[in-house]
Coordinates of C-alpha atoms in Angstrom, one line a residue:
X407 CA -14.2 46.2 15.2
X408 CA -14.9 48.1 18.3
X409 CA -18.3 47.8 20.4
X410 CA -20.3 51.6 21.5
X411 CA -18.4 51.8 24.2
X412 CA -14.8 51.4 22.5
X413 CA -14.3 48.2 23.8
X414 CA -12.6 45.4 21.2
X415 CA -15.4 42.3 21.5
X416 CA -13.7 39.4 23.2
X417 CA -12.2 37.0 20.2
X418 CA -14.8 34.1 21.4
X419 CA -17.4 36.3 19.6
X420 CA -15.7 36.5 16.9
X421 CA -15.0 32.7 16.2
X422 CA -16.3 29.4 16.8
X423 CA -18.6 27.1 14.5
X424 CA -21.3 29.9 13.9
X425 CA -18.7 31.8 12.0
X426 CA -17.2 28.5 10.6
X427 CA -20.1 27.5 8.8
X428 CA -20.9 31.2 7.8
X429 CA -17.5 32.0 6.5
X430 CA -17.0 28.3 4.8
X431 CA -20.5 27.2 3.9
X432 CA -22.8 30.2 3.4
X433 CA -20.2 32.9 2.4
X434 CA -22.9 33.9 -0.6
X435 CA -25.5 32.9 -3.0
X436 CA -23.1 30.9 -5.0
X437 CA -21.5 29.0 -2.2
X438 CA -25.0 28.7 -0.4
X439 CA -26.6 27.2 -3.4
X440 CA -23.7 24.1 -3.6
X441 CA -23.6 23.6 0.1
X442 CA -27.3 22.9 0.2
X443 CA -27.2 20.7 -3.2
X444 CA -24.4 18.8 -1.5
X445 CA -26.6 18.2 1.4
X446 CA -29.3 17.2 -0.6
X447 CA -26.8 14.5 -2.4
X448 CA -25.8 13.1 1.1
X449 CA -29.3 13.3 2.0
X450 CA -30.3 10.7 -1.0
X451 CA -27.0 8.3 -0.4
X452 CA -26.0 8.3 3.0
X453 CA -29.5 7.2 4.9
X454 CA -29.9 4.5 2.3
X455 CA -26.5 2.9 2.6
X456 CA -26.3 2.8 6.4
X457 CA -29.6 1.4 6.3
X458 CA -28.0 -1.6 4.0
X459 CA -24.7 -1.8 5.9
X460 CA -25.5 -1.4 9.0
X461 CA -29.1 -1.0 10.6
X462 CA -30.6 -3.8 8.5
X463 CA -27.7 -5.8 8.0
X464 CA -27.4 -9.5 9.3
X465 CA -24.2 -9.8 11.8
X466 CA -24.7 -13.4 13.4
X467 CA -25.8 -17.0 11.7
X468 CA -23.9 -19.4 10.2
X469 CA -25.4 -19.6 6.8
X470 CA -27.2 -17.9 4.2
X471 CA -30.5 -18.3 5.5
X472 CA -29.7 -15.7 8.8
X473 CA -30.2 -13.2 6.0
X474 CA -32.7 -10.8 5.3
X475 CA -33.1 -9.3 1.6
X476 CA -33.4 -5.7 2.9
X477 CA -29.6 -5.1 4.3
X478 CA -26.1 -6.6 3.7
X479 CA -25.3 -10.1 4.8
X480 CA -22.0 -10.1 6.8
X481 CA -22.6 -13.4 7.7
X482 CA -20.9 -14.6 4.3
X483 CA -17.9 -12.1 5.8
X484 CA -18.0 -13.5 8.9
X485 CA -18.3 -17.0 8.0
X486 CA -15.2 -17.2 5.5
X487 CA -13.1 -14.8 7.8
X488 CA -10.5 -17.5 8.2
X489 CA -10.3 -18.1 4.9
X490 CA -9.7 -14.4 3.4
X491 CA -6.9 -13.9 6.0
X492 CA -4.9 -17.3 5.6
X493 CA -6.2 -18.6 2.2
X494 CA -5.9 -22.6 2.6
X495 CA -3.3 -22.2 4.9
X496 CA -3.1 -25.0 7.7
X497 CA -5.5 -24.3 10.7
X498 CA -2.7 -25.4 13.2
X499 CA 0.4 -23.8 11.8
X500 CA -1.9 -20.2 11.3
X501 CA 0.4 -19.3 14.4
X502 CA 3.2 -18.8 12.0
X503 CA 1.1 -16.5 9.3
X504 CA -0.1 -14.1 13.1
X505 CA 3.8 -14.4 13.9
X506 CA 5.0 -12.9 10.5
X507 CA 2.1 -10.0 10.9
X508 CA 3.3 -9.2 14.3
X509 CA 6.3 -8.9 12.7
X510 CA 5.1 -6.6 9.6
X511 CA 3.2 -5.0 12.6
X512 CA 6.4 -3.8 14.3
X513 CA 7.8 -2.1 11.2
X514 CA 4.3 -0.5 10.6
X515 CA 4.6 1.0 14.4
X516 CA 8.1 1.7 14.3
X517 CA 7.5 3.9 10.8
X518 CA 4.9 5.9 12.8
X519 CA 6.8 6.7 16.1
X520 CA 8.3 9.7 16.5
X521 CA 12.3 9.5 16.1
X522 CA 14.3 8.6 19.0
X523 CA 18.1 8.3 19.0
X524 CA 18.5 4.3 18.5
X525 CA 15.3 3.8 16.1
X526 CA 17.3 3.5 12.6
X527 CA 19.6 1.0 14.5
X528 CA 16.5 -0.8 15.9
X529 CA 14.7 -0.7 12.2
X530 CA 17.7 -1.9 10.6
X531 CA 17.6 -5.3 13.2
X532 CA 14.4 -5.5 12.8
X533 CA 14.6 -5.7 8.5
X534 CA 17.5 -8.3 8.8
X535 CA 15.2 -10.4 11.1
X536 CA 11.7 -10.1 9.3
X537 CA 13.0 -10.2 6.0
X538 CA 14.3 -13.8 6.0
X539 CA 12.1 -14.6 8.9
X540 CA 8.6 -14.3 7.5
X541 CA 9.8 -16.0 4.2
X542 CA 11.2 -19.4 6.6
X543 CA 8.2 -18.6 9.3
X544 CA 5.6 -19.3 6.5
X545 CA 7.4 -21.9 4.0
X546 CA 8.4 -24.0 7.0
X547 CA 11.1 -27.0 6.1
X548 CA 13.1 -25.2 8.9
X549 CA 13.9 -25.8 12.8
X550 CA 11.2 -28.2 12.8
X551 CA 8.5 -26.5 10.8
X552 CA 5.7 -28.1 8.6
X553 CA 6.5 -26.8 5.4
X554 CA 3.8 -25.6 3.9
X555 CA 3.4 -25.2 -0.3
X556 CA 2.5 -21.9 -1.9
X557 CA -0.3 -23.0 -3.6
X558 CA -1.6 -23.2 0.5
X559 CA -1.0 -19.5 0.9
X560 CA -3.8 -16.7 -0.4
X561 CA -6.2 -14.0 1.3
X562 CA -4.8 -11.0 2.8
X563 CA -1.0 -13.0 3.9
X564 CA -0.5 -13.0 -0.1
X565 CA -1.6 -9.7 -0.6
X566 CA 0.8 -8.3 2.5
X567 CA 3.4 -10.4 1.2
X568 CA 3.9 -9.4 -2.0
X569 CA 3.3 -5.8 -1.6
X570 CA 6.2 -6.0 1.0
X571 CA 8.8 -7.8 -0.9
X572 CA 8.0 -6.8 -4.4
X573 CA 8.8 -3.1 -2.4
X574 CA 12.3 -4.8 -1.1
X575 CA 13.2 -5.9 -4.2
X576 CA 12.0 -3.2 -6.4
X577 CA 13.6 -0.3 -4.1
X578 CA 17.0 -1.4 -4.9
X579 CA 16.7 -2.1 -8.5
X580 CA 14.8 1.3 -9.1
X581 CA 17.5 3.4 -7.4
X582 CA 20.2 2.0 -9.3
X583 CA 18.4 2.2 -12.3
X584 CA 17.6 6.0 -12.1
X585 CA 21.7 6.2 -11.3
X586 CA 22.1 4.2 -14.5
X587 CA 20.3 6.8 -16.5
X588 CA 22.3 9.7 -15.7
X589 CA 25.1 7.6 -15.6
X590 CA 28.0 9.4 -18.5
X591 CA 28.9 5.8 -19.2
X592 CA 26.9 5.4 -22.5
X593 CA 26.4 1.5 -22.0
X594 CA 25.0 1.5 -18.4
X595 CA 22.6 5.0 -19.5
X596 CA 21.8 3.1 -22.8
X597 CA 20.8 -0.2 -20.7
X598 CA 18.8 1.7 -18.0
X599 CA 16.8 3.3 -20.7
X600 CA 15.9 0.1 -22.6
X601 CA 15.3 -1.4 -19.0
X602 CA 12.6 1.4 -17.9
X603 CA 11.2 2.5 -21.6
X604 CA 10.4 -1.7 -21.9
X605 CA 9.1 -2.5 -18.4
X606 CA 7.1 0.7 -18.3
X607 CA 5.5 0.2 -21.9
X608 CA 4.0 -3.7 -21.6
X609 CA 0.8 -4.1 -19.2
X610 CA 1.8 -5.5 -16.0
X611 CA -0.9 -8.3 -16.6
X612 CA 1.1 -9.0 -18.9
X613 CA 4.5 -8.9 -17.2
X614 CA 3.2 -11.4 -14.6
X615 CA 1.9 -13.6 -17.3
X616 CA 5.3 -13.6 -19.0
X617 CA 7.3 -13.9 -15.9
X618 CA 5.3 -17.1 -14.7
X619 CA 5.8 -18.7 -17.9
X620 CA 9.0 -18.0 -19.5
X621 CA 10.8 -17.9 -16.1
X622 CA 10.9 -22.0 -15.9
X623 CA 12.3 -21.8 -19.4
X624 CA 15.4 -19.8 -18.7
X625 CA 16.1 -21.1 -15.7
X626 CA 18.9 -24.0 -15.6
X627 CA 17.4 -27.4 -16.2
X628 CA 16.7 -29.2 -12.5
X629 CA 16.2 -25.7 -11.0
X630 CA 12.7 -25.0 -10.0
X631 CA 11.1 -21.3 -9.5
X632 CA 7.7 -20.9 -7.4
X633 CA 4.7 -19.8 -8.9
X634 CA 3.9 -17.2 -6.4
X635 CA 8.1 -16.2 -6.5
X636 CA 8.2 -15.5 -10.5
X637 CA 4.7 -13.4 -9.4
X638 CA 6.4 -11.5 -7.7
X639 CA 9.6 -11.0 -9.7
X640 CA 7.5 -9.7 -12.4
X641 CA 5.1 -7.5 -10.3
X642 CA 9.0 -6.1 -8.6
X643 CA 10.4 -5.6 -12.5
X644 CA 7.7 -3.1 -13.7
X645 CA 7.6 -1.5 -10.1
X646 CA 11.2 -0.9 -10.1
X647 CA 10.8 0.8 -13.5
X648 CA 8.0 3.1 -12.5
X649 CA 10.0 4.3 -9.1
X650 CA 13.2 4.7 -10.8
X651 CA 11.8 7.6 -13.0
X652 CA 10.0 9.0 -9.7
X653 CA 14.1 8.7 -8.1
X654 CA 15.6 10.2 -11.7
X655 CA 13.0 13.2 -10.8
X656 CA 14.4 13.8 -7.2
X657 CA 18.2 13.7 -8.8
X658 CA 17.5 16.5 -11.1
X659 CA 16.3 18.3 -9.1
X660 CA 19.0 18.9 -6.9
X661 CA 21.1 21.5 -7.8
X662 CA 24.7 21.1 -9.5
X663 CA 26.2 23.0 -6.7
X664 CA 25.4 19.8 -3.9
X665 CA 27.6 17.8 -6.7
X666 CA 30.3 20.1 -6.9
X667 CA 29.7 20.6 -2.8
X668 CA 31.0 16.5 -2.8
X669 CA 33.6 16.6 -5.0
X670 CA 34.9 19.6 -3.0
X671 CA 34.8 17.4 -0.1
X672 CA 37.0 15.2 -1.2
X673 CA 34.1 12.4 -1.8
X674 CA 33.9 9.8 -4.6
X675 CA 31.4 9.3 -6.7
X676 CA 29.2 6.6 -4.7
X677 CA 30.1 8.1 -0.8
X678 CA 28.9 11.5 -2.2
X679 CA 25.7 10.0 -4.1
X680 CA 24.9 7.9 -0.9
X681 CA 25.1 10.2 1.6
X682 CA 24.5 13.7 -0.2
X683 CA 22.7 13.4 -2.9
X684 CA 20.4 10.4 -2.8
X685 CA 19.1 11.6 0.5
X686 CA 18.0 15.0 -0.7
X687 CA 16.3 13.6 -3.8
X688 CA 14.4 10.8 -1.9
X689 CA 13.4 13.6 0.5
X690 CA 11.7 15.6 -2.6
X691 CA 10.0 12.4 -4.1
X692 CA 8.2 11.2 -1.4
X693 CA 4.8 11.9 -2.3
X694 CA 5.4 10.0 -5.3
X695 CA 7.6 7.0 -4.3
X696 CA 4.4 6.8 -1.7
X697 CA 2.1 6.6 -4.8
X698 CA 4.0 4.0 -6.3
X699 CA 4.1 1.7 -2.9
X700 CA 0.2 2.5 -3.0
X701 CA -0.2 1.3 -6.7
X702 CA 1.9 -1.9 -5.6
X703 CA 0.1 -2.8 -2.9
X704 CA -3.5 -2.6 -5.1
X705 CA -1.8 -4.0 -8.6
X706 CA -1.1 -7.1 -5.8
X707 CA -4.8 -8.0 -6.9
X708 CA -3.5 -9.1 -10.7
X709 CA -1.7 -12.3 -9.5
X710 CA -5.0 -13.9 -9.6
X711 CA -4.7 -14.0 -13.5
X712 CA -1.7 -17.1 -12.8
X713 CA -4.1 -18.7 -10.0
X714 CA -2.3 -17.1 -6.9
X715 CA -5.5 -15.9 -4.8
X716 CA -4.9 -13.0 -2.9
X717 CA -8.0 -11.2 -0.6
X718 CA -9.5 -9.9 -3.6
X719 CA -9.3 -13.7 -5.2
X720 CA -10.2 -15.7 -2.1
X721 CA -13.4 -13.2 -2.3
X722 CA -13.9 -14.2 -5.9
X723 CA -13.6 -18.0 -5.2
X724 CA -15.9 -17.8 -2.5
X725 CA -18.7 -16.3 -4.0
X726 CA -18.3 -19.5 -6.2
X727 CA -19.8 -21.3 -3.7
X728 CA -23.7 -22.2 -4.5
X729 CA -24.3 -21.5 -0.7
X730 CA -22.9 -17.9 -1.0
X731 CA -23.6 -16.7 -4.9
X732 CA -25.2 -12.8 -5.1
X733 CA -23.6 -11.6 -2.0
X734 CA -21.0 -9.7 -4.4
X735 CA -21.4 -6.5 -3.0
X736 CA -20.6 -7.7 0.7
X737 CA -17.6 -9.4 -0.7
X738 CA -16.3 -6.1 -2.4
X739 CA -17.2 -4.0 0.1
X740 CA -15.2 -5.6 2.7
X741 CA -12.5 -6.1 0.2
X742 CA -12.6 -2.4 -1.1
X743 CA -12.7 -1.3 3.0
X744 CA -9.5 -3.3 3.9
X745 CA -7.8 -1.7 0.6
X746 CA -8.9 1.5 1.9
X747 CA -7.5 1.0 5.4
X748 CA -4.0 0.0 4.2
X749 CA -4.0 3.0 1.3
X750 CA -5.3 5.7 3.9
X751 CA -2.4 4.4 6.2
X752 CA 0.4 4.8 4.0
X753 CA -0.7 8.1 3.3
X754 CA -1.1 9.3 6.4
X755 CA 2.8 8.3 7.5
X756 CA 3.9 9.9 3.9
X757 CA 2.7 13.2 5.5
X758 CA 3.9 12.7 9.0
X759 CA 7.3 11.7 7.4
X760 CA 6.9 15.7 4.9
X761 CA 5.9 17.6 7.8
X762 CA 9.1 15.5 9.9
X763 CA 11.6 16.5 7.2
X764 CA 9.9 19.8 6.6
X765 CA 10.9 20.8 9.9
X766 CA 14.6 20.0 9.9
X767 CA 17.2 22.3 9.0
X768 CA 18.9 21.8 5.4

């Protein structure tokens, strides 16, 4: 478009949030008529509910009675902090549960910086130290540590812990699993099938219900499993099932010609698969193995059903209490925004890590 004088308007004119909210909001009749009913919607919901969260809610006190009735009472929230983060964890040894979340910390940070050229050896020391170093931080019984039971543990250090090792224990299993079924060895394809088709089929409920019960029975006699251990071997069992079909996806889709490519190479069967074609197929599933690390960390909140009490059961036992009863909503609210946080996190670094890869050559 040129002006009266045959000039080409400077591109300022022709952009900027006018023309945003023209072009995206009000492009016609149609589109004007849902952008105004959506604002009418947010209109209704949003004034009301940060009037209740926020400008009439109650902050400070140290019981019930700082409440009003017309906003939320964070008070309960604030009050029984402590107890949603540690559970019944000892006050003095809590240094040890911040310890292992500085540690968990770390590998958070470390997944979202950018790569430098010693970050997978620095991950890899990292894993070998947190892995067996949260589990001895918080047990104790070790270089002069309290040891501390399980049935101490709960709030959001249960709900971190076994999201993180049901993942290291299902990642392994699931990978060798999706191997297994396209495996031409009839017996290991036949048992990776049976494996995934049962773990995938029975409710993970269920699963955990099972595992805490029938684990004690097959153990050998004078050997002793932990309740919040056979938790999680049956929350890592159905997870491992549900990633290895995400993995089997990734591996066929990548073309026969990368397996020939190997075996031209000169490379067996497990150097090729480790370093051609396991790499490719992880890089295609990612959305979905993301997914799956998602759903693990939220079906964390089923333990409660074998009286392990993670955030979401800590915040159930509280509002037991005759001194807190009805403030349900504050309870799941700060619950569901926690989840939230942690969820939105993960899928954030899932697309950093897309657009990472994207950019790299093949």
């Amino acid at each position: 478009m040129t002006t009266a004088s045959g000039q080409t308007p400077p591109l300022v004119a022709r952009s900027g949030p006018w023309r945003w909210v023209r072009t995206r909001l009000f492009r016609g009749p149609v589109d004007t008529a849902i952008t105004l009913a959506c604002l009418y919607l947010l209109w209704l919901v949003v004034p009301p509910l940060l009037d209740w969260l926020v400008l009439s809610a109650r902050w400070m006190g140290e019981s019930r009675d700082a409440c009003t009735e017309g906003g939320a009472c964070w008070v309960f929230i604030r009050v029984r902090f402590d107890q949603f983060m540690y559970g019944f964890y000892p006050e003095a040894e809590r240094w040890r549960v911040n310890l292992a979340g500085l540690l968990v910390a770390a590998l958070v940070v470390l997944l979202f910086l950018p790569p430098f050229r010693a970050k997978k050896a620095v991950a890899i020391g990292l894993l070998a130290v947190a892995i067996p170093g949260i589990v001895l931080l918080l047990s104790g019984g070790v270089l002069g540590l309290r040891p501390v039971e399980t049935r101490d543990w709960g709030g959001l250090m249960v709900t971190v812990f076994m999201a993180l090792y049901g993942a290291i224990l299902a990642v392994p299993v699931s990978l060798l699993l999706a191997l297994g079924r396209q495996s031409k060895l009839p017996v290991v394809r036949v048992l990776s099938i049976v494996y995934v088709e049962f773990w995938r089929g029975v409710p993970i409920i269920a699963i955990i219900f099972l595992a805490s019960n029938l684990l004690p029975l097959i153990v050998p006699a004078g050997v002793t499993v932990d309740k919040l251990a056979r938790a999680l071997i049956g929350l890592a069992l159905v997870i491992s099932a549900y990633m290895a079909e995400v993995i089997r996806g990734g591996l066929l889709a990548i073309p026969k010609g990368q397996y020939e490519a190997a075996r031209s190479l000169g490379l067996g069967y497990w150097t090729g698969t480790t370093f051609i074609i396991l790499p490719q197929a992880i890089r295609i599933v990612i959305p979905s193995l993301v997914n799956e690390f998602i759903a693990l960390f939220k079906n964390t909140t089923l333990v409660l059903i074998v009286s392990l009490f993670d955030l979401l059961g800590m915040i159930q036992s509280a509002l037991t209490d005759p001194k807190w009863v009805g403030l349900n909503l504050e309870g799941y609210v700060f619950a569901g925004v926690v989840f939230w946080i942690v969820c939105f996190a993960m899928s954030r670094w899932s697309q950093r890590l897309e657009l990472r890869l994207a950019r790299r050559p093949n």
